XYZ file of C-alpha atoms in Angstrom:
665
model
C -53.096 15.327 39.300
C -52.714 13.510 42.498
C -52.936 15.746 45.573
C -50.619 13.329 47.471
C -47.755 14.386 45.314
C -46.353 17.984 45.097
C -46.361 18.637 41.270
C -45.067 21.976 39.449
C -44.819 22.738 35.560
C -41.911 24.775 34.407
C -41.474 26.150 30.915
C -39.118 28.075 28.908
C -40.312 31.788 28.586
C -38.252 34.231 26.603
C -35.107 32.021 27.246
C -35.803 31.762 31.004
C -37.130 28.370 32.811
C -40.174 29.864 34.795
C -42.815 28.014 37.072
C -46.184 28.289 35.344
C -48.319 26.053 37.294
C -48.333 23.972 40.737
C -51.190 22.040 42.243
C -52.380 22.220 45.851
C -49.705 19.904 47.578
C -46.970 21.898 45.920
C -48.337 25.141 47.005
C -48.834 24.003 50.656
C -45.303 22.498 50.765
C -43.663 25.741 49.295
C -46.219 28.475 50.959
C -46.783 30.226 47.643
C -50.033 31.237 46.265
C -50.609 30.418 42.547
C -50.037 33.866 41.150
C -46.663 34.253 43.124
C -45.636 31.009 41.627
C -46.412 31.729 38.195
C -43.868 34.529 37.881
C -41.095 32.538 39.833
C -37.913 31.373 37.968
C -37.014 28.038 38.297
C -33.693 28.859 39.664
C -35.176 30.875 42.668
C -36.600 27.643 43.914
C -33.184 25.901 43.888
C -30.629 28.241 45.168
C -27.620 25.948 45.414
C -27.828 25.206 41.502
C -25.648 27.196 39.195
C -26.342 27.484 35.607
C -24.607 24.411 34.488
C -26.162 22.204 37.319
C -29.944 23.956 36.498
C -29.346 22.613 32.875
C -28.618 19.120 34.290
C -31.626 19.262 36.301
C -33.707 20.505 33.284
C -32.576 18.321 30.586
C -34.399 18.108 27.278
C -33.537 14.529 26.501
C -34.252 12.413 29.474
C -35.687 12.674 33.125
C -33.272 13.737 35.753
C -33.376 13.223 39.705
C -31.394 15.137 42.370
C -31.618 15.674 46.248
C -31.639 19.483 46.718
C -32.415 22.109 49.247
C -35.528 23.812 47.951
C -36.483 27.495 48.939
C -39.961 28.199 50.317
C -41.594 31.244 50.358
C -40.479 32.180 53.874
C -36.825 31.746 52.892
C -36.360 28.337 54.686
C -34.818 25.470 52.887
C -36.497 22.120 52.448
C -34.518 19.154 51.562
C -36.428 17.127 48.781
C -35.915 14.769 46.225
C -36.559 16.696 42.828
C -37.624 14.588 39.814
C -37.836 16.337 36.483
C -39.556 15.097 33.378
C -39.196 16.757 30.049
C -42.215 16.929 27.469
C -41.619 15.742 23.830
C -40.822 19.331 22.721
C -38.409 19.909 25.280
C -39.698 23.355 26.401
C -41.788 22.146 29.416
C -40.735 20.028 32.411
C -43.107 18.203 35.187
C -41.252 18.787 38.270
C -42.077 16.280 41.269
C -41.047 17.359 45.045
C -40.721 14.478 47.343
C -39.978 15.864 51.008
C -37.524 13.886 52.854
C -39.243 14.646 56.049
C -41.555 11.575 55.838
C -40.766 8.027 56.057
C -40.964 7.174 52.377
C -38.624 9.959 51.459
C -36.312 8.844 54.453
C -36.368 5.317 52.850
C -35.580 6.595 49.409
C -32.632 8.561 50.787
C -31.336 5.661 52.413
C -31.661 3.564 48.977
C -29.745 6.652 47.363
C -27.055 6.197 49.979
C -26.737 2.663 49.430
C -26.385 3.050 45.775
C -23.634 5.616 46.342
C -21.555 3.084 48.639
C -22.090 0.676 45.972
C -20.717 3.320 43.364
C -17.614 4.091 45.588
C -16.907 0.375 46.017
C -17.059 -0.419 42.503
C -14.895 2.893 41.688
C -12.334 1.732 44.389
C -12.042 -1.831 42.721
C -12.046 -0.582 39.169
C -8.910 -1.146 37.177
C -9.460 2.250 35.530
C -7.716 5.148 37.218
C -10.377 7.449 38.534
C -10.581 10.926 40.295
C -13.639 12.300 41.913
C -14.070 16.086 42.638
C -16.999 17.176 44.727
C -16.171 20.805 44.494
C -14.044 22.564 41.822
C -10.362 21.268 41.264
C -10.241 19.507 44.855
C -10.316 15.858 44.827
C -12.487 14.193 47.340
C -11.619 10.565 46.260
C -8.930 8.891 44.169
C -8.987 4.994 43.721
C -5.978 2.711 43.942
C -5.536 2.287 40.077
C -4.621 5.875 39.818
C -2.217 5.736 42.890
C -0.572 2.881 41.270
C -0.259 4.613 37.863
C 1.512 7.638 39.279
C 3.302 5.882 41.966
C 1.685 7.867 44.819
C -0.336 7.348 48.064
C -3.892 8.722 48.036
C -3.124 11.274 50.817
C -0.508 12.984 48.524
C -3.343 13.257 45.786
C -6.345 14.358 47.508
C -7.390 17.987 47.460
C -5.080 19.561 44.828
C -2.298 17.232 45.142
C -2.873 15.482 42.016
C -2.233 18.562 40.060
C 1.499 17.935 40.816
C 1.279 14.611 38.674
C 0.322 16.478 35.433
C 3.493 17.395 33.175
C 4.266 21.011 33.353
C 3.643 21.468 29.535
C 0.184 19.998 29.729
C -1.043 21.752 32.671
C -2.723 24.573 31.173
C -4.799 22.266 28.967
C -5.735 20.008 31.646
C -7.089 23.009 33.757
C -9.094 24.464 30.620
C -10.920 21.030 30.270
C -11.652 20.882 34.246
C -13.173 24.378 33.908
C -15.396 23.054 30.983
C -16.353 19.944 33.079
C -17.595 22.083 35.984
C -19.663 24.027 33.580
C -21.350 20.810 32.582
C -19.414 19.653 29.542
C -18.013 16.070 29.011
C -14.247 16.587 27.782
C -11.197 14.851 27.180
C -7.475 15.579 26.645
C -4.197 13.833 26.112
C -1.821 14.590 28.721
C 1.471 13.350 30.287
C 1.487 12.161 33.929
C 4.888 12.309 35.766
C 5.261 9.592 38.110
C 6.965 9.664 41.559
C 10.151 8.085 40.120
C 10.344 10.750 37.457
C 9.198 8.521 34.535
C 6.509 9.720 32.145
C 3.311 7.970 31.125
C 0.957 9.449 28.297
C -2.534 9.342 29.064
C -6.247 10.359 27.811
C -7.911 12.118 30.754
C -11.805 12.156 30.248
C -13.867 14.683 32.571
C -17.507 14.380 33.322
C -19.451 16.931 35.213
C -20.651 15.849 38.802
C -22.998 17.686 40.950
C -23.114 17.206 44.694
C -26.217 18.926 46.526
C -25.120 21.338 49.149
C -21.444 21.131 47.995
C -21.364 22.383 44.454
C -19.981 21.190 40.708
C -17.244 18.681 40.543
C -16.176 16.203 38.027
C -15.410 12.738 37.600
C -12.048 11.929 35.806
C -11.091 8.575 34.226
C -7.588 7.976 32.658
C -6.250 5.806 29.982
C -2.785 4.815 29.855
C -1.735 4.975 26.341
C 1.882 4.928 26.606
C 2.530 1.396 25.468
C -0.151 1.736 22.508
C 1.768 4.866 21.261
C 4.928 3.187 21.653
C 3.628 0.066 19.695
C 2.259 2.542 16.985
C 5.507 4.242 16.677
C 7.392 0.925 16.338
C 4.956 0.150 13.378
C 5.390 3.472 11.895
C 8.996 3.039 12.060
C 9.103 -0.292 10.610
C 6.608 0.961 7.783
C 9.171 3.484 6.780
C 12.627 2.000 7.450
C 14.539 -0.635 6.203
C 14.855 -3.742 8.909
C 18.257 -4.622 7.867
C 20.194 -1.382 7.975
C 17.701 0.695 9.934
C 17.731 3.195 7.067
C 14.619 5.058 5.872
C 13.086 3.070 2.877
C 11.792 3.944 -0.406
C 8.499 5.350 1.179
C 10.054 7.514 3.472
C 12.595 8.744 0.829
C 9.726 9.696 -1.319
C 8.097 11.697 1.482
C 11.235 13.401 2.528
C 11.930 14.677 -0.893
C 8.474 15.813 -1.542
C 8.521 17.765 1.644
C 11.764 19.650 0.398
C 10.963 19.907 -3.287
C 9.782 23.336 -4.537
C 9.385 23.607 -8.227
C 11.347 26.049 -10.013
C 14.237 26.247 -7.445
C 17.520 24.553 -7.190
C 19.897 23.212 -4.186
C 18.258 19.861 -3.844
C 20.511 16.936 -4.974
C 20.297 13.215 -5.031
C 23.042 10.464 -5.389
C 21.827 7.180 -6.302
C 24.214 4.357 -5.464
C 24.431 0.836 -6.781
C 27.022 -1.611 -5.308
C 29.106 -3.222 -8.207
C 29.191 -7.100 -8.253
C 27.032 -7.332 -5.149
C 25.655 -10.556 -6.509
C 29.237 -12.164 -6.711
C 29.249 -11.729 -2.737
C 26.058 -13.304 -2.160
C 26.951 -16.148 -4.712
C 30.385 -16.767 -3.359
C 30.185 -16.013 0.350
C 26.398 -16.312 1.064
C 23.550 -14.184 1.818
C 24.566 -13.938 5.436
C 27.948 -12.044 4.145
C 25.754 -10.076 1.713
C 23.630 -8.732 4.557
C 26.787 -7.912 6.642
C 28.198 -6.006 3.494
C 24.894 -3.898 3.397
C 24.905 -3.012 7.000
C 28.497 -1.897 6.644
C 27.741 0.248 3.545
C 25.017 1.791 5.446
C 27.084 2.711 8.337
C 29.891 4.034 6.024
C 27.419 6.216 4.282
C 26.001 7.519 7.528
C 29.502 8.472 8.708
C 30.536 9.973 5.241
C 27.829 12.629 4.283
C 26.936 15.761 5.718
C 24.929 16.311 9.035
C 21.320 16.746 7.864
C 21.877 14.620 4.798
C 19.407 11.593 4.427
C 20.627 8.311 3.543
C 17.966 5.780 2.356
C 18.131 2.115 1.293
C 16.127 2.140 -2.038
C 16.054 -1.424 -2.465
C 18.531 -4.392 -2.785
C 21.880 -3.016 -3.159
C 20.687 0.417 -3.946
C 21.051 3.460 -1.776
C 20.121 7.199 -2.083
C 21.531 10.225 -0.369
C 19.697 13.465 -0.489
C 21.344 16.880 0.154
C 20.016 20.275 0.450
C 21.811 23.501 -0.446
C 24.500 22.065 -2.823
C 25.340 22.855 -6.324
C 26.515 20.167 -8.983
C 30.146 20.683 -7.871
C 29.399 20.090 -4.246
C 27.329 17.177 -4.969
C 29.936 15.466 -7.208
C 32.549 16.352 -4.456
C 30.463 14.509 -1.825
C 29.798 11.609 -4.410
C 33.584 11.159 -4.642
C 34.040 11.136 -0.714
C 31.370 8.394 -0.682
C 33.000 6.369 -3.235
C 36.448 6.412 -1.635
C 34.699 5.529 1.776
C 33.066 2.544 0.411
C 36.040 1.227 -1.543
C 38.019 0.717 1.780
C 38.424 -3.012 2.326
C 36.198 -4.832 4.855
C 36.652 -8.598 5.962
C 33.868 -10.818 5.089
C 34.102 -14.599 5.401
C 37.715 -14.478 5.707
C 38.122 -12.526 2.488
C 38.902 -8.911 1.998
C 36.001 -7.194 0.037
C 36.195 -3.647 -1.468
C 32.533 -2.611 -2.050
C 32.967 -0.342 -5.086
C 29.746 1.535 -6.183
C 28.426 3.334 -9.306
C 26.952 6.605 -8.414
C 24.546 8.775 -10.270
C 24.285 12.394 -9.352
C 21.390 14.720 -9.967
C 20.711 18.312 -8.963
C 17.281 20.035 -9.060
C 16.903 22.124 -12.053
C 13.816 24.143 -13.712
C 13.007 21.019 -15.785
C 11.941 19.092 -12.508
C 8.221 19.673 -12.247
C 7.639 16.943 -9.556
C 9.677 15.538 -6.575
C 9.837 11.914 -8.026
C 11.344 13.139 -11.496
C 14.393 14.047 -9.193
C 15.031 10.494 -7.840
C 14.106 9.046 -11.226
C 16.838 10.973 -12.847
C 19.618 10.214 -10.449
C 18.461 6.535 -10.834
C 19.167 7.095 -14.882
C 22.523 8.785 -14.083
C 23.368 5.665 -11.940
C 22.731 3.352 -15.081
C 24.916 5.702 -17.032
C 27.677 5.120 -14.496
C 27.516 1.394 -14.689
C 27.487 1.579 -18.614
C 30.561 3.695 -18.322
C 32.429 1.015 -16.665
C 31.166 0.622 -13.042
C 32.863 2.243 -9.991
C 32.320 5.631 -11.556
C 30.630 8.912 -10.351
C 28.472 10.166 -13.293
C 26.189 13.400 -13.784
C 22.946 13.058 -15.571
C 23.196 13.229 -19.107
C 20.229 15.209 -20.548
C 20.102 13.234 -23.959
C 19.959 9.873 -21.754
C 17.535 11.531 -19.490
C 15.070 12.271 -22.409
C 15.536 8.736 -23.837
C 14.618 7.242 -20.594
C 11.795 9.184 -19.885
C 10.377 8.396 -23.569
C 11.173 4.823 -22.656
C 9.058 5.047 -19.437
C 6.039 6.742 -21.331
C 6.530 3.664 -23.853
C 6.249 1.213 -21.218
C 3.095 2.822 -19.627
C 1.417 2.826 -23.034
C 2.510 -0.693 -23.577
C 0.893 -1.682 -20.374
C -2.287 0.094 -21.330
C -2.227 -1.852 -24.584
C -1.711 -5.139 -23.332
C -4.616 -4.495 -20.518
C -6.791 -3.012 -23.147
C -6.110 -6.010 -25.522
C -4.740 -3.452 -28.159
C -2.110 -5.831 -29.164
C -3.459 -7.450 -32.290
C -2.185 -10.870 -33.776
C -1.244 -11.475 -37.426
C -0.766 -15.055 -38.628
C 1.754 -16.082 -41.205
C 1.287 -19.600 -43.090
C 4.106 -22.188 -42.938
C 4.440 -24.596 -46.073
C 5.762 -28.185 -46.368
C 8.429 -28.407 -48.955
C 7.306 -31.876 -50.530
C 3.921 -30.488 -51.687
C 3.689 -26.940 -51.049
C 0.506 -27.205 -48.628
C 0.037 -24.991 -45.713
C 0.683 -26.964 -42.448
C 0.565 -24.149 -39.876
C 0.551 -20.508 -39.137
C 2.900 -18.579 -36.785
C 1.220 -15.892 -34.458
C 2.906 -12.763 -34.772
C 1.991 -9.793 -32.004
C 1.650 -6.292 -33.612
C 1.126 -2.995 -31.810
C -0.363 -0.147 -34.058
C 0.015 2.730 -31.584
C -2.855 5.253 -31.862
C -0.332 8.407 -31.942
C 3.064 6.626 -32.849
C 1.790 4.395 -35.659
C 3.240 0.744 -36.122
C 5.766 -0.273 -33.365
C 8.058 -3.101 -34.074
C 8.143 -6.146 -32.026
C 11.813 -5.732 -32.030
C 11.061 -2.751 -29.784
C 8.086 -3.397 -27.792
C 8.937 -7.358 -26.915
C 12.305 -6.601 -25.146
C 10.589 -3.539 -23.434
C 7.827 -6.058 -22.104
C 10.824 -8.262 -20.951
C 12.642 -5.316 -19.163
C 9.464 -3.997 -17.428
C 7.925 -7.230 -16.312
C 5.028 -7.086 -18.949
C 6.085 -10.044 -20.879
C 3.922 -12.471 -18.798
C 0.805 -10.526 -19.621
C 2.025 -10.048 -23.450
C 2.681 -13.832 -23.577
C -0.898 -14.895 -21.982
C -2.733 -12.502 -24.367
C -0.827 -14.116 -27.399
C -1.602 -17.290 -26.237
C -5.209 -16.735 -25.528
C -6.085 -15.002 -28.380
C -4.389 -17.536 -30.664
C -6.540 -20.296 -29.109
C -9.532 -18.251 -29.673
C -8.670 -17.619 -33.249
C -8.333 -21.212 -33.905
C -11.384 -22.112 -32.361
C -13.083 -19.416 -34.550
C -11.252 -20.848 -37.562
C -12.659 -24.327 -36.941
C -16.278 -22.949 -36.692
C -15.948 -20.982 -39.987
C -13.843 -23.432 -42.095
C -14.174 -26.805 -40.620
C -11.415 -29.185 -42.049
C -9.848 -26.369 -44.149
C -8.875 -24.483 -40.943
C -5.120 -24.023 -40.239
C -4.088 -27.452 -38.545
C -1.795 -25.686 -36.175
C -0.557 -22.380 -34.734
C 3.165 -21.545 -33.479
C 3.131 -19.428 -30.433
C 6.500 -17.833 -29.404
C 7.508 -17.741 -25.723
C 10.029 -15.633 -23.844
C 12.744 -16.809 -21.527
C 10.925 -15.146 -18.680
C 7.785 -17.060 -19.520
C 9.700 -20.352 -19.079
C 8.972 -21.706 -15.664
C 6.504 -23.931 -13.875
C 3.441 -21.786 -14.651
C 3.579 -22.084 -18.243
C 2.169 -25.730 -18.800
C -0.822 -24.907 -16.762
C -1.499 -21.654 -18.433
C -1.247 -23.493 -21.869
C -3.399 -26.111 -20.790
C -5.973 -23.843 -19.173
C -6.248 -21.808 -22.601
C -6.571 -24.968 -24.626
C -9.297 -26.002 -22.124
C -11.204 -22.825 -22.393
C -11.489 -23.030 -26.168
C -11.811 -26.752 -26.417
C -8.725 -27.573 -28.554
C -6.461 -30.660 -28.768
C -2.855 -29.729 -27.643
C -1.589 -30.747 -30.998
C -3.206 -27.617 -32.398
C -0.357 -25.495 -30.612
C 3.474 -25.455 -30.967
C 5.296 -23.480 -28.523
C 8.537 -21.755 -30.002
C 11.214 -20.918 -27.687
C 14.366 -19.183 -28.549
C 17.793 -20.887 -28.103
C 19.258 -18.399 -25.764
C 16.295 -18.786 -23.560
C 16.798 -22.596 -23.396
C 20.572 -22.168 -22.709
C 20.078 -19.860 -19.623
C 19.212 -22.869 -17.419
C 18.890 -26.023 -19.573
C 18.097 -28.158 -16.872
C 15.127 -26.081 -15.673
C 13.987 -25.544 -19.358
C 14.041 -29.434 -20.074
C 11.670 -29.906 -17.258
C 9.263 -27.215 -18.254
C 9.577 -28.544 -22.045
C 8.918 -32.012 -20.698
C 5.532 -30.954 -19.162
C 4.604 -29.192 -22.300
C 5.517 -32.400 -24.328
C 3.418 -34.399 -21.702
C 0.281 -32.366 -22.691
C 0.594 -33.001 -26.355
C 1.930 -29.774 -27.260
C 4.755 -29.459 -29.994
C 7.842 -27.717 -29.414
C 10.323 -25.846 -31.584
C 13.520 -23.802 -31.022
C 13.522 -20.574 -32.522
C 16.485 -18.683 -34.130
C 18.524 -21.933 -33.850
C 22.373 -21.175 -34.495
C 22.251 -17.496 -33.475
C 23.251 -18.347 -29.772
C 25.530 -20.248 -28.028
C 23.905 -23.842 -27.537
C 25.302 -27.087 -26.366
C 24.798 -29.835 -28.584
C 24.845 -32.386 -25.763
C 21.911 -30.708 -24.391
C 20.111 -30.355 -27.645
C 20.222 -33.867 -27.871
C 18.241 -34.359 -24.760
C 15.764 -31.753 -24.928
C 12.132 -32.849 -25.724
C 11.663 -30.669 -29.102
C 10.417 -31.662 -32.541
C 11.566 -28.876 -34.412
C 14.472 -26.467 -35.256
C 13.739 -23.153 -36.887
C 16.695 -21.891 -39.245
C 17.078 -18.478 -38.561
C 16.575 -15.885 -41.373
C 20.035 -14.495 -41.363
C 21.416 -17.928 -42.577
C 18.412 -18.275 -45.220
C 19.530 -14.676 -46.406
C 23.022 -16.033 -47.194
C 21.663 -18.619 -49.677
C 21.441 -15.581 -52.212
C 25.227 -14.904 -51.758
C 26.042 -18.586 -52.445
C 26.780 -19.402 -48.716
C 24.687 -22.513 -47.746
C 26.977 -23.957 -45.167
C 25.352 -22.861 -41.994
C 21.913 -23.621 -43.354
C 22.968 -26.909 -44.596
C 24.634 -27.744 -41.301
C 21.466 -26.961 -39.466
C 19.113 -28.942 -41.493
C 21.749 -32.040 -41.576
C 21.988 -31.608 -37.708
C 18.364 -31.531 -37.422
C 17.699 -34.646 -39.568
C 20.522 -36.565 -37.722
C 18.495 -35.899 -34.550
C 15.113 -36.759 -35.958
C 13.742 -33.284 -35.766
C 11.944 -31.275 -38.314
C 13.237 -27.744 -39.571
C 11.426 -24.683 -40.471
C 13.483 -22.155 -42.704
C 12.235 -18.611 -41.901
C 12.470 -15.500 -43.995
C 12.207 -17.142 -47.664
C 11.990 -14.405 -49.966
C 12.747 -15.844 -53.368
C 11.677 -18.987 -55.402
C 15.288 -19.779 -55.633
C 15.814 -19.960 -51.923
C 12.836 -22.050 -51.738
C 14.028 -24.416 -54.213
C 17.695 -24.503 -52.521
C 16.262 -25.159 -49.038
C 14.128 -28.040 -50.495
C 17.100 -29.595 -51.992
C 19.196 -29.107 -48.627
C 16.257 -31.249 -46.914
C 14.128 -28.562 -45.161
C 10.678 -29.892 -43.885
C 8.913 -26.406 -43.944
C 9.482 -22.874 -45.277
C 8.110 -19.695 -44.028
C 8.287 -16.328 -45.624
C 6.831 -13.143 -47.149
C 7.288 -14.266 -50.695
C 5.185 -17.215 -49.906
C 2.457 -15.732 -47.901
C 2.615 -12.544 -45.532
C 1.445 -12.191 -42.155
C -2.418 -11.717 -42.357
C -5.042 -10.711 -39.810
C -7.360 -13.587 -38.499
C -10.166 -12.714 -40.971
C -7.702 -12.419 -44.037
C -6.115 -15.762 -42.832
C -9.649 -17.628 -42.760
C -10.280 -16.390 -46.323
C -6.739 -17.312 -47.559
C -7.158 -20.745 -46.337
C -10.876 -20.937 -47.646
C -9.676 -20.206 -51.058
C -6.719 -22.640 -50.915
C -9.201 -25.149 -50.013
C -11.514 -24.279 -52.938
C -8.438 -24.503 -55.377
C -7.692 -27.844 -54.218
C -11.237 -29.131 -54.639
């Protein structure tokens, strides 16, 4: 060790930091003998340091430097720069003492003073509000940014004046954090500051320990003003949970509100579900601006009519929900009646008096309600019961209808799983030409064999898919599987494979996406468009004939054949029919069945109409030889029915066509 430097070694012994060694320079500087030094606690050497400051000097993680009075053996204090360096284990420190009595140390002190002046200048000009205490709670310095934040002059804040800016409800917490900082901790707290003009700013105050030699423990405080950020976050939270048009809570907040008050097995919580009758008429006749005005007025009337403490929420569209606590069924129905009466009062929209009648469903919590969402779901069901009863009504939930609706919801969930899991299978029924009896195509028929319920009829699950928004997925599954099956048949049978497959399309699929979806499926499986015929019901075409015609023309341009299914069962316009780009009309099975009773008039008329328009016909539901012969005599192009060939799986269809091909050879 260099004898020109005063070097000491400190160690942690029995939980206390003690001096264990010193070189000759240190012994001369302090006036101790080596034996006396070895039993000396480090704190005895630095009398101005408290417990917190001593920890800052003897850090385990990194070196520390302080200018301190050092107590010599004679009891006199010697000012020195103290530099401590920890060993890797963190239990031993090398302590260097640099007396400021010589020129070198005076230069070091001057450098330190210069650093302090630069720090003060930096703090003063900083945009971060900053407090500086050199002793306890009393401020020695406050910068301009903090003065601007609280709207007060520096001389009003120095000493303990800054405490007056802390909101009285937050003062105890701030003082606790300051006390922790004085002990050596780094802490923070969210606290409100009161400006001189009385306005309040919400801030985060961070306190760090500061030790000033010869003075004592203090702190540096930095302040972050988060008032605007909190206001912005509150606006975002409000927007996320409230309807922007009416300002009412939205569906998300409604669910949270009911869940917070729902206790299974109790009663007294009620929901009213309102749906405006004929709201679409207002939108269509007076415009969407008038519709928005109506919704805002309805929201205002609901708020003014319900009891204080009741929640009014906009569920979506023209649907609203009222949630009441501590009511029985009679009180809930009475409130629903008041609401209906209030809404039915006329209001002026676009120069027209409008009475916004509503259908209201009422549900009061019972022991059968296990989850909060069941309560809202049940009042929705009750509202549909009210509409079915003639609109403008108040209806309490019917338990049988509730059971049916819940069963329907379960079936929808199971259908979704079946579609996503490709559990819907396809059967294929051959279609025959009347001239030679040869099979010319097959129709793809979706079948659902439920694992627990067994076979479920398409008459049940197809409308269910349309109502629940699953029809697009179901339709794409049928289209994709049909194209895959045709390609498989081609590979297995070659020229003997079915020439074409007919695929049914729902009215809800009849949009601009359909042609691209058909083209993509054909391309994936390398099929010519002529291998597919798209069947669309007459009622689907007549919903929007102009739009339907445009979609059909795109399909025709692809090279896909088009057929109108169930022709004659709807209300089609023959003028539109003449302009639709279709190839075939399918005679509904109900008209074919009438042939057995000697009534061939409608079937004959449909076949004759198709012939006059240059269209082919497929007679469905042919069950007897006599029906087949009569339809051939009437001029039907193709026949389809169980007696001719039943629907079959893809494998059985391949075997059936292979056998037919062998017989012909």
